[in-house]
mmCIF file of C-alpha atoms in Angstrom:
data_model
loop_
_atom_site.group_PDB
_atom_site.id
_atom_site.type_symbol
_atom_site.label_atom_id
_atom_site.label_comp_id
_atom_site.label_asym_id
_atom_site.label_seq_id
_atom_site.Cartn_x
_atom_site.Cartn_y
_atom_site.Cartn_z
ATOM 1 C CA MET H 29 -13.178 252.506 230.976
ATOM 2 C CA ALA H 30 -11.537 252.627 227.573
ATOM 3 C CA GLY H 31 -8.727 250.287 228.581
ATOM 4 C CA PRO H 32 -10.774 247.232 229.601
ATOM 5 C CA ASN H 33 -13.113 247.620 226.617
ATOM 6 C CA PHE H 34 -10.150 247.684 224.249
ATOM 7 C CA ASP H 35 -8.640 244.578 225.809
ATOM 8 C CA ARG H 36 -11.920 242.663 225.556
ATOM 9 C CA SER H 37 -12.421 243.589 221.907
ATOM 10 C CA SER H 38 -8.865 242.661 221.016
ATOM 11 C CA GLU H 39 -9.132 239.294 222.718
ATOM 12 C CA SER H 40 -9.140 236.500 220.165
ATOM 13 C CA ARG H 41 -11.913 233.956 219.922
ATOM 14 C CA ILE H 42 -9.641 231.102 221.023
ATOM 15 C CA ASP H 43 -8.578 233.117 224.096
ATOM 16 C CA ARG H 44 -12.216 233.692 225.047
ATOM 17 C CA ILE H 45 -13.033 230.000 224.684
ATOM 18 C CA TYR H 46 -9.972 229.041 226.730
ATOM 19 C CA ARG H 47 -10.895 231.543 229.470
ATOM 20 C CA ARG H 48 -14.426 230.177 229.694
ATOM 21 C CA LEU H 49 -13.173 226.603 229.904
ATOM 22 C CA THR H 50 -10.775 227.475 232.707
ATOM 23 C CA ASP H 51 -13.709 228.932 234.666
ATOM 24 C CA VAL H 52 -15.468 225.552 234.756
ATOM 25 C CA PRO H 53 -15.142 223.959 238.234
ATOM 26 C CA LEU H 54 -12.800 220.998 238.425
ATOM 27 C CA TRP H 55 -15.412 218.803 240.116
ATOM 28 C CA ALA H 56 -17.776 219.338 237.172
ATOM 29 C CA LEU H 57 -15.128 218.165 234.729
ATOM 30 C CA TRP H 58 -14.385 215.058 236.805
ATOM 31 C CA THR H 59 -18.124 214.324 237.002
ATOM 32 C CA LEU H 60 -18.331 214.378 233.218
ATOM 33 C CA VAL H 61 -15.284 212.082 232.995
ATOM 34 C CA VAL H 62 -16.864 209.552 235.377
ATOM 35 C CA ILE H 63 -20.215 209.593 233.560
ATOM 36 C CA TRP H 64 -18.513 209.246 230.183
ATOM 37 C CA SER H 65 -16.276 206.379 231.399
ATOM 38 C CA LEU H 66 -18.994 204.390 233.175
ATOM 39 C CA PRO H 67 -20.128 202.325 230.130
ATOM 40 C CA THR H 68 -16.527 201.483 229.296
ATOM 41 C CA LEU H 69 -15.874 200.500 232.911
ATOM 42 C CA SER H 70 -18.905 198.199 232.946
ATOM 43 C CA LEU H 71 -17.728 196.599 229.694
ATOM 44 C CA PHE H 72 -14.253 196.066 231.135
ATOM 45 C CA ILE H 73 -15.557 194.449 234.352
ATOM 46 C CA ASN H 74 -17.933 192.175 232.437
ATOM 47 C CA SER H 75 -15.030 190.960 230.299
ATOM 48 C CA PHE H 76 -13.823 189.046 233.395
ATOM 49 C CA ARG H 77 -17.220 187.457 234.087
ATOM 50 C CA GLY H 78 -18.904 184.384 232.672
ATOM 51 C CA ARG H 79 -22.026 184.158 230.559
ATOM 52 C CA ASP H 80 -24.435 183.427 233.422
ATOM 53 C CA SER H 81 -22.996 186.189 235.608
ATOM 54 C CA GLN H 82 -23.293 188.766 232.828
ATOM 55 C CA ARG H 83 -26.908 187.792 232.215
ATOM 56 C CA ASN H 84 -28.118 187.503 235.799
ATOM 57 C CA SER H 85 -26.543 190.502 237.560
ATOM 58 C CA GLY H 86 -24.998 193.890 236.950
ATOM 59 C CA PHE H 87 -21.295 194.543 236.705
ATOM 60 C CA TRP H 88 -21.240 196.044 240.220
ATOM 61 C CA ARG H 89 -21.981 192.554 241.588
ATOM 62 C CA MET H 90 -18.674 191.190 240.339
ATOM 63 C CA PHE H 91 -17.114 190.663 243.786
ATOM 64 C CA SER H 92 -20.324 189.450 245.466
ATOM 65 C CA ASP H 93 -21.248 186.785 242.893
ATOM 66 C CA GLU H 94 -20.543 183.216 243.900
ATOM 67 C CA ASN H 95 -18.263 181.484 241.459
ATOM 68 C CA VAL H 96 -20.389 178.329 241.194
ATOM 69 C CA GLU H 97 -19.498 177.586 237.611
ATOM 70 C CA GLY H 98 -15.737 177.307 238.186
ATOM 71 C CA PHE H 99 -15.114 180.200 235.820
ATOM 72 C CA SER H 100 -11.639 181.720 235.595
ATOM 73 C CA PRO H 101 -11.567 185.554 235.340
ATOM 74 C CA LEU H 102 -9.139 185.371 232.402
ATOM 75 C CA GLU H 103 -11.008 182.630 230.556
ATOM 76 C CA ASN H 104 -12.741 185.030 228.167
ATOM 77 C CA TYR H 105 -9.415 186.540 227.097
ATOM 78 C CA GLU H 106 -7.826 183.102 226.761
ATOM 79 C CA VAL H 107 -10.564 182.041 224.361
ATOM 80 C CA VAL H 108 -10.580 185.314 222.434
ATOM 81 C CA LEU H 109 -6.797 185.449 222.007
ATOM 82 C CA SER H 110 -6.446 181.771 221.125
ATOM 83 C CA SER H 111 -5.585 180.542 217.641
ATOM 84 C CA ASP H 112 -9.010 178.949 217.231
ATOM 85 C CA THR H 113 -10.542 180.013 213.894
ATOM 86 C CA THR H 114 -14.051 180.286 215.365
ATOM 87 C CA ASN H 115 -13.579 182.473 218.433
ATOM 88 C CA GLY H 116 -9.881 183.369 218.369
ATOM 89 C CA MET H 117 -8.933 186.907 217.380
ATOM 90 C CA LEU H 118 -5.131 186.638 217.358
ATOM 91 C CA GLN H 119 -4.882 186.160 213.593
ATOM 92 C CA SER H 120 -7.484 188.890 213.075
ATOM 93 C CA LEU H 121 -5.385 191.341 215.109
ATOM 94 C CA ILE H 122 -2.453 190.645 212.788
ATOM 95 C CA SER H 123 -4.708 191.102 209.755
ATOM 96 C CA SER H 124 -5.998 194.413 211.125
ATOM 97 C CA LEU H 125 -2.410 195.621 211.544
ATOM 98 C CA ALA H 126 -1.611 194.491 207.992
ATOM 99 C CA ILE H 127 -4.511 196.664 206.802
ATOM 100 C CA ALA H 128 -4.250 199.684 209.126
ATOM 101 C CA VAL H 129 -0.495 200.341 208.882
ATOM 102 C CA PRO H 130 -0.246 200.568 205.051
ATOM 103 C CA SER H 131 -3.597 202.389 204.925
ATOM 104 C CA THR H 132 -2.073 205.052 207.176
ATOM 105 C CA VAL H 133 1.457 205.290 205.784
ATOM 106 C CA ILE H 134 0.580 205.354 202.065
ATOM 107 C CA PRO H 135 -1.918 208.273 202.247
ATOM 108 C CA ILE H 136 0.516 210.279 204.383
ATOM 109 C CA ALA H 137 3.351 209.727 201.888
ATOM 110 C CA ILE H 138 1.231 210.720 198.886
ATOM 111 C CA ALA H 139 -0.688 213.552 200.569
ATOM 112 C CA SER H 140 2.374 215.245 202.031
ATOM 113 C CA PHE H 141 3.968 215.459 198.562
ATOM 114 C CA ALA H 142 0.729 216.781 197.073
ATOM 115 C CA ALA H 143 0.180 219.277 199.897
ATOM 116 C CA TYR H 144 3.676 220.686 199.462
ATOM 117 C CA ALA H 145 3.121 221.025 195.715
ATOM 118 C CA PHE H 146 -0.229 222.780 196.170
ATOM 119 C CA ALA H 147 1.214 225.109 198.799
ATOM 120 C CA TRP H 148 4.613 226.124 197.433
ATOM 121 C CA ILE H 149 5.002 225.064 193.786
ATOM 122 C CA ASP H 150 3.474 227.435 191.257
ATOM 123 C CA PHE H 151 2.213 225.355 188.334
ATOM 124 C CA LYS H 152 -0.586 225.834 185.836
ATOM 125 C CA GLY H 153 -4.009 224.801 187.077
ATOM 126 C CA ARG H 154 -2.939 224.546 190.714
ATOM 127 C CA LYS H 155 -6.014 226.196 192.244
ATOM 128 C CA PRO H 156 -8.647 224.367 190.125
ATOM 129 C CA LEU H 157 -6.927 221.056 190.799
ATOM 130 C CA PHE H 158 -6.820 221.732 194.541
ATOM 131 C CA ILE H 159 -10.500 222.727 194.561
ATOM 132 C CA ALA H 160 -11.382 219.538 192.665
ATOM 133 C CA THR H 161 -9.387 217.467 195.165
ATOM 134 C CA VAL H 162 -11.134 219.028 198.160
ATOM 135 C CA ALA H 163 -14.505 218.621 196.411
ATOM 136 C CA LEU H 164 -13.989 214.846 196.509
ATOM 137 C CA LEU H 165 -14.710 215.061 200.248
ATOM 138 C CA SER H 166 -18.392 215.419 199.367
ATOM 139 C CA ILE H 167 -18.556 211.998 197.680
ATOM 140 C CA PRO H 168 -19.816 209.354 200.146
ATOM 141 C CA LEU H 169 -17.750 206.201 200.163
ATOM 142 C CA GLN H 170 -20.882 204.023 200.080
ATOM 143 C CA VAL H 171 -21.618 204.948 196.462
ATOM 144 C CA ALA H 172 -18.117 203.950 195.343
ATOM 145 C CA LEU H 173 -17.748 200.584 197.080
ATOM 146 C CA ILE H 174 -19.526 198.420 194.510
ATOM 147 C CA PRO H 175 -17.825 200.050 191.479
ATOM 148 C CA LEU H 176 -14.504 199.571 193.240
ATOM 149 C CA LEU H 177 -15.277 195.921 193.925
ATOM 150 C CA VAL H 178 -16.202 195.375 190.275
ATOM 151 C CA THR H 179 -12.930 197.029 189.258
ATOM 152 C CA TYR H 180 -10.948 194.803 191.598
ATOM 153 C CA LEU H 181 -12.711 191.730 190.193
ATOM 154 C CA GLY H 182 -12.384 192.340 186.468
ATOM 155 C CA GLY H 183 -10.710 195.678 185.876
ATOM 156 C CA ALA H 184 -12.205 198.669 184.062
ATOM 157 C CA HIS H 185 -12.899 198.547 180.336
ATOM 158 C CA TRP H 186 -14.420 201.020 177.866
ATOM 159 C CA THR H 187 -16.044 200.204 174.566
ATOM 160 C CA VAL H 188 -15.295 202.844 171.950
ATOM 161 C CA PRO H 189 -18.555 204.224 170.492
ATOM 162 C CA PHE H 190 -19.445 203.117 166.944
ATOM 163 C CA THR H 191 -16.654 200.534 166.970
ATOM 164 C CA ASN H 192 -16.092 197.054 168.316
ATOM 165 C CA ARG H 193 -12.891 198.007 170.074
ATOM 166 C CA THR H 194 -12.598 197.749 173.847
ATOM 167 C CA LEU H 195 -9.935 199.619 175.734
ATOM 168 C CA SER H 196 -8.674 198.360 179.088
ATOM 169 C CA LEU H 197 -8.410 201.392 181.352
ATOM 170 C CA ILE H 198 -7.479 199.330 184.417
ATOM 171 C CA PRO H 199 -6.248 195.738 184.052
ATOM 172 C CA ASP H 200 -7.702 192.842 185.997
ATOM 173 C CA LEU H 201 -5.572 192.860 189.162
ATOM 174 C CA ASP H 202 -7.554 190.103 190.923
ATOM 175 C CA LEU H 203 -7.520 191.989 194.230
ATOM 176 C CA ALA H 204 -11.011 191.098 195.489
ATOM 177 C CA GLY H 205 -10.830 189.097 198.706
ATOM 178 C CA SER H 206 -7.302 190.296 199.555
ATOM 179 C CA THR H 207 -6.154 192.806 202.130
ATOM 180 C CA TRP H 208 -4.742 195.025 199.374
ATOM 181 C CA ALA H 209 -8.280 195.696 198.148
ATOM 182 C CA VAL H 210 -9.083 197.148 201.576
ATOM 183 C CA VAL H 211 -5.787 199.071 201.749
ATOM 184 C CA LEU H 212 -6.250 200.694 198.334
ATOM 185 C CA SER H 213 -9.858 201.598 199.140
ATOM 186 C CA HIS H 214 -8.889 203.277 202.416
ATOM 187 C CA THR H 215 -6.024 205.068 200.676
ATOM 188 C CA GLY H 216 -8.273 206.497 197.973
ATOM 189 C CA PHE H 217 -10.949 207.655 200.404
ATOM 190 C CA ALA H 218 -8.372 209.236 202.746
ATOM 191 C CA LEU H 219 -6.405 211.260 200.199
ATOM 192 C CA PRO H 220 -8.767 214.285 199.825
ATOM 193 C CA PHE H 221 -8.969 214.912 203.567
ATOM 194 C CA SER H 222 -5.269 214.267 204.141
ATOM 195 C CA ILE H 223 -4.245 216.643 201.357
ATOM 196 C CA PHE H 224 -6.602 219.306 202.721
ATOM 197 C CA LEU H 225 -5.336 218.951 206.301
ATOM 198 C CA LEU H 226 -1.634 218.891 205.441
ATOM 199 C CA HIS H 227 -1.993 221.730 202.937
ATOM 200 C CA ASN H 228 -3.482 223.975 205.650
ATOM 201 C CA TYR H 229 -0.433 223.336 207.813
ATOM 202 C CA ILE H 230 2.314 223.423 205.188
ATOM 203 C CA SER H 231 0.969 226.611 203.591
ATOM 204 C CA GLN H 232 1.373 228.422 206.944
ATOM 205 C CA LEU H 233 5.091 227.670 207.241
ATOM 206 C CA PRO H 234 7.276 230.827 207.143
ATOM 207 C CA LYS H 235 7.873 231.851 203.556
ATOM 208 C CA GLU H 236 11.280 233.282 204.424
ATOM 209 C CA LEU H 237 12.419 229.852 205.632
ATOM 210 C CA LEU H 238 11.677 228.189 202.309
ATOM 211 C CA GLU H 239 13.122 231.078 200.331
ATOM 212 C CA SER H 240 16.384 230.860 202.280
ATOM 213 C CA ALA H 241 16.578 227.158 201.452
ATOM 214 C CA LYS H 242 16.057 227.995 197.779
ATOM 215 C CA VAL H 243 18.814 230.619 197.928
ATOM 216 C CA ASP H 244 21.148 228.009 199.431
ATOM 217 C CA GLY H 245 20.573 225.843 196.355
ATOM 218 C CA ALA H 246 18.065 223.327 197.722
ATOM 219 C CA ASP H 247 15.636 221.916 195.174
ATOM 220 C CA HIS H 248 12.016 221.063 195.951
ATOM 221 C CA LEU H 249 12.760 217.474 196.953
ATOM 222 C CA ARG H 250 15.494 218.449 199.387
ATOM 223 C CA THR H 251 13.369 221.278 200.820
ATOM 224 C CA TYR H 252 10.491 218.874 201.333
ATOM 225 C CA LEU H 253 12.548 216.103 202.943
ATOM 226 C CA GLN H 254 14.839 218.182 205.159
ATOM 227 C CA LEU H 255 12.695 221.190 205.993
ATOM 228 C CA VAL H 256 8.948 220.809 205.369
ATOM 229 C CA LEU H 257 8.530 217.208 206.484
ATOM 230 C CA PRO H 258 10.162 217.601 209.931
ATOM 231 C CA LEU H 259 8.184 220.790 210.589
ATOM 232 C CA SER H 260 4.913 219.076 209.623
ATOM 233 C CA ILE H 261 5.121 216.292 212.219
ATOM 234 C CA PRO H 262 2.184 217.647 214.326
ATOM 235 C CA ALA H 263 -0.218 217.687 211.366
ATOM 236 C CA ILE H 264 1.011 214.319 210.114
ATOM 237 C CA ALA H 265 0.579 212.783 213.576
ATOM 238 C CA ALA H 266 -2.949 214.202 213.880
ATOM 239 C CA PHE H 267 -3.955 212.704 210.549
ATOM 240 C CA ALA H 268 -2.211 209.423 211.412
ATOM 241 C CA ILE H 269 -4.416 209.104 214.510
ATOM 242 C CA PHE H 270 -7.566 209.785 212.502
ATOM 243 C CA GLN H 271 -6.662 207.422 209.691
ATOM 244 C CA PHE H 272 -5.401 204.578 211.879
ATOM 245 C CA LEU H 273 -8.512 204.653 214.085
ATOM 246 C CA TRP H 274 -10.749 204.805 211.031
ATOM 247 C CA THR H 275 -9.132 201.851 209.267
ATOM 248 C CA TRP H 276 -8.771 199.800 212.453
ATOM 249 C CA ASN H 277 -12.455 200.219 213.366
ATOM 250 C CA ASP H 278 -13.828 199.954 209.832
ATOM 251 C CA TYR H 279 -16.338 197.225 209.076
ATOM 252 C CA LEU H 280 -18.140 198.315 205.898
ATOM 253 C CA ILE H 281 -15.163 198.421 203.524
ATOM 254 C CA ALA H 282 -13.650 195.227 204.946
ATOM 255 C CA ALA H 283 -16.958 193.340 204.738
ATOM 256 C CA THR H 284 -17.460 194.479 201.133
ATOM 257 C CA MET H 285 -13.973 193.753 199.850
ATOM 258 C CA LEU H 286 -13.275 190.569 201.823
ATOM 259 C CA SER H 287 -16.660 188.854 201.599
ATOM 260 C CA GLY H 288 -16.230 185.324 200.336
ATOM 261 C CA GLY H 289 -12.458 185.520 200.686
ATOM 262 C CA ASP H 290 -9.976 183.766 202.921
ATOM 263 C CA PRO H 291 -11.304 183.761 206.530
ATOM 264 C CA GLU H 292 -7.722 183.992 207.776
ATOM 265 C CA VAL H 293 -7.344 187.583 206.529
ATOM 266 C CA ILE H 294 -10.498 189.132 207.990
ATOM 267 C CA PRO H 295 -9.884 191.977 210.481
ATOM 268 C CA THR H 296 -11.057 192.164 214.079
ATOM 269 C CA THR H 297 -14.251 194.077 213.252
ATOM 270 C CA MET H 298 -15.506 191.177 211.156
ATOM 271 C CA ARG H 299 -14.315 188.623 213.710
ATOM 272 C CA ILE H 300 -16.177 190.301 216.565
ATOM 273 C CA VAL H 301 -19.424 189.977 214.616
ATOM 274 C CA ASN H 302 -18.992 186.196 214.728
ATOM 275 C CA LEU H 303 -18.000 186.030 218.402
ATOM 276 C CA ALA H 304 -21.568 185.738 219.662
ATOM 277 C CA GLY H 305 -21.924 182.378 217.943
ATOM 278 C CA ASP H 306 -25.155 180.649 216.970
ATOM 279 C CA PHE H 307 -28.162 181.827 218.986
ATOM 280 C CA GLY H 308 -25.854 183.966 221.181
ATOM 281 C CA ARG H 309 -24.277 181.001 222.972
ATOM 282 C CA THR H 310 -20.903 182.758 223.280
ATOM 283 C CA GLU H 311 -22.112 186.347 223.567
ATOM 284 C CA HIS H 312 -20.153 186.777 226.794
ATOM 285 C CA LEU H 313 -16.968 186.808 224.692
ATOM 286 C CA LEU H 314 -17.962 190.094 223.055
ATOM 287 C CA THR H 315 -16.768 192.145 226.043
ATOM 288 C CA ALA H 316 -13.293 190.598 226.037
ATOM 289 C CA GLY H 317 -13.169 190.815 222.249
ATOM 290 C CA ALA H 318 -14.005 194.516 222.367
ATOM 291 C CA PHE H 319 -11.149 195.278 224.752
ATOM 292 C CA ALA H 320 -8.708 193.118 222.818
ATOM 293 C CA GLN H 321 -9.692 195.041 219.699
ATOM 294 C CA MET H 322 -9.338 198.501 221.265
ATOM 295 C CA PHE H 323 -5.916 197.923 222.866
ATOM 296 C CA VAL H 324 -3.861 198.819 219.784
ATOM 297 C CA PRO H 325 -5.798 202.054 218.976
ATOM 298 C CA LEU H 326 -5.370 203.194 222.581
ATOM 299 C CA VAL H 327 -1.606 202.669 222.344
ATOM 300 C CA VAL H 328 -1.466 204.650 219.082
ATOM 301 C CA PHE H 329 -3.591 207.492 220.425
ATOM 302 C CA PHE H 330 -1.711 207.968 223.696
ATOM 303 C CA SER H 331 1.616 207.735 221.858
ATOM 304 C CA LEU H 332 0.690 210.586 219.494
ATOM 305 C CA GLN H 333 -1.828 212.554 221.562
ATOM 306 C CA ARG H 334 0.650 215.359 222.335
ATOM 307 C CA TYR H 335 0.574 216.233 218.624
ATOM 308 C CA PHE H 336 -3.188 215.811 218.291
ATOM 309 C CA VAL H 337 -4.461 219.290 219.246
ATOM 310 C CA ARG H 338 -1.525 221.052 217.569
ATOM 311 C CA GLY H 339 -2.242 219.193 214.344
ATOM 312 C CA LEU H 340 -5.981 219.876 214.445
ATOM 313 C CA LEU H 341 -5.410 223.616 214.862
ATOM 314 C CA ALA H 342 -2.806 223.634 212.110
ATOM 315 C CA GLY H 343 -3.441 226.503 209.745
ATOM 316 C CA SER H 344 -6.797 227.376 211.330
ATOM 317 C CA VAL H 345 -5.685 230.687 212.858
ATOM 318 C CA LYS H 346 -3.504 233.314 211.228
ATOM 319 C CA GLY H 347 -1.566 236.012 212.998
#
């Protein structure tokens, strides 16, 4: 009696969760997958149907509908991926890549340096500075968008009290309406979370490993580049998935920073809004536009998904 009780009490929480999940019948899991995938399947089938077919019958009638309108199944994608500035999304896909890639790479480069410093470099004020950085997670991005836009338009200036002097804290960079305004905004909002996530992982690396590198004469930069960075690939990949999906699917920041700017640089999220046309005359293009927009995130996710769970659990369990 004592043996089984001891084993159950010593079983970790993750082991108990894993054991309960493995007890779930396989047919129940597949049922959940089918139910969860049904809306996406209907959207995918409707992307090959015309406007009248989408309005008059359900997606399950795809093969029984009479093609009386001479509609080609690939016509929606041909229109959506054309170079037309009204309905075409090809240029918008390029603009989304121009926004999402730097908005993912720059935070990773900055946050990985900062996480290593917070984890393994002993400097004055390290803990208060780390707490202040993590506390920035509580600031909603909505309250900072308009001040950021004003800063991008005319810079940031401060009038010295009791004098007529004005100090320029941030010069006028004339970034409003450009993709760099969106990139810098995403970078700033992503840094607190990225530093927190990577710090949890890097701080759990074996201390003996870093001490042996120090004994061999490696400085902090060499230790970071040749030792810490390769070992942190799972956490970096997990954050890269989060950040890329967030920036690729973002509408609020792009609409705020690019409003009134060049229509050639708007991302796919803003382009899809205009796909329906006046009075919904081209609303049937929304289905094809949605799948054209989600293709790149799916490629990124399935390319890095083997690191996803490992990165999410990074530093969450000790021992």
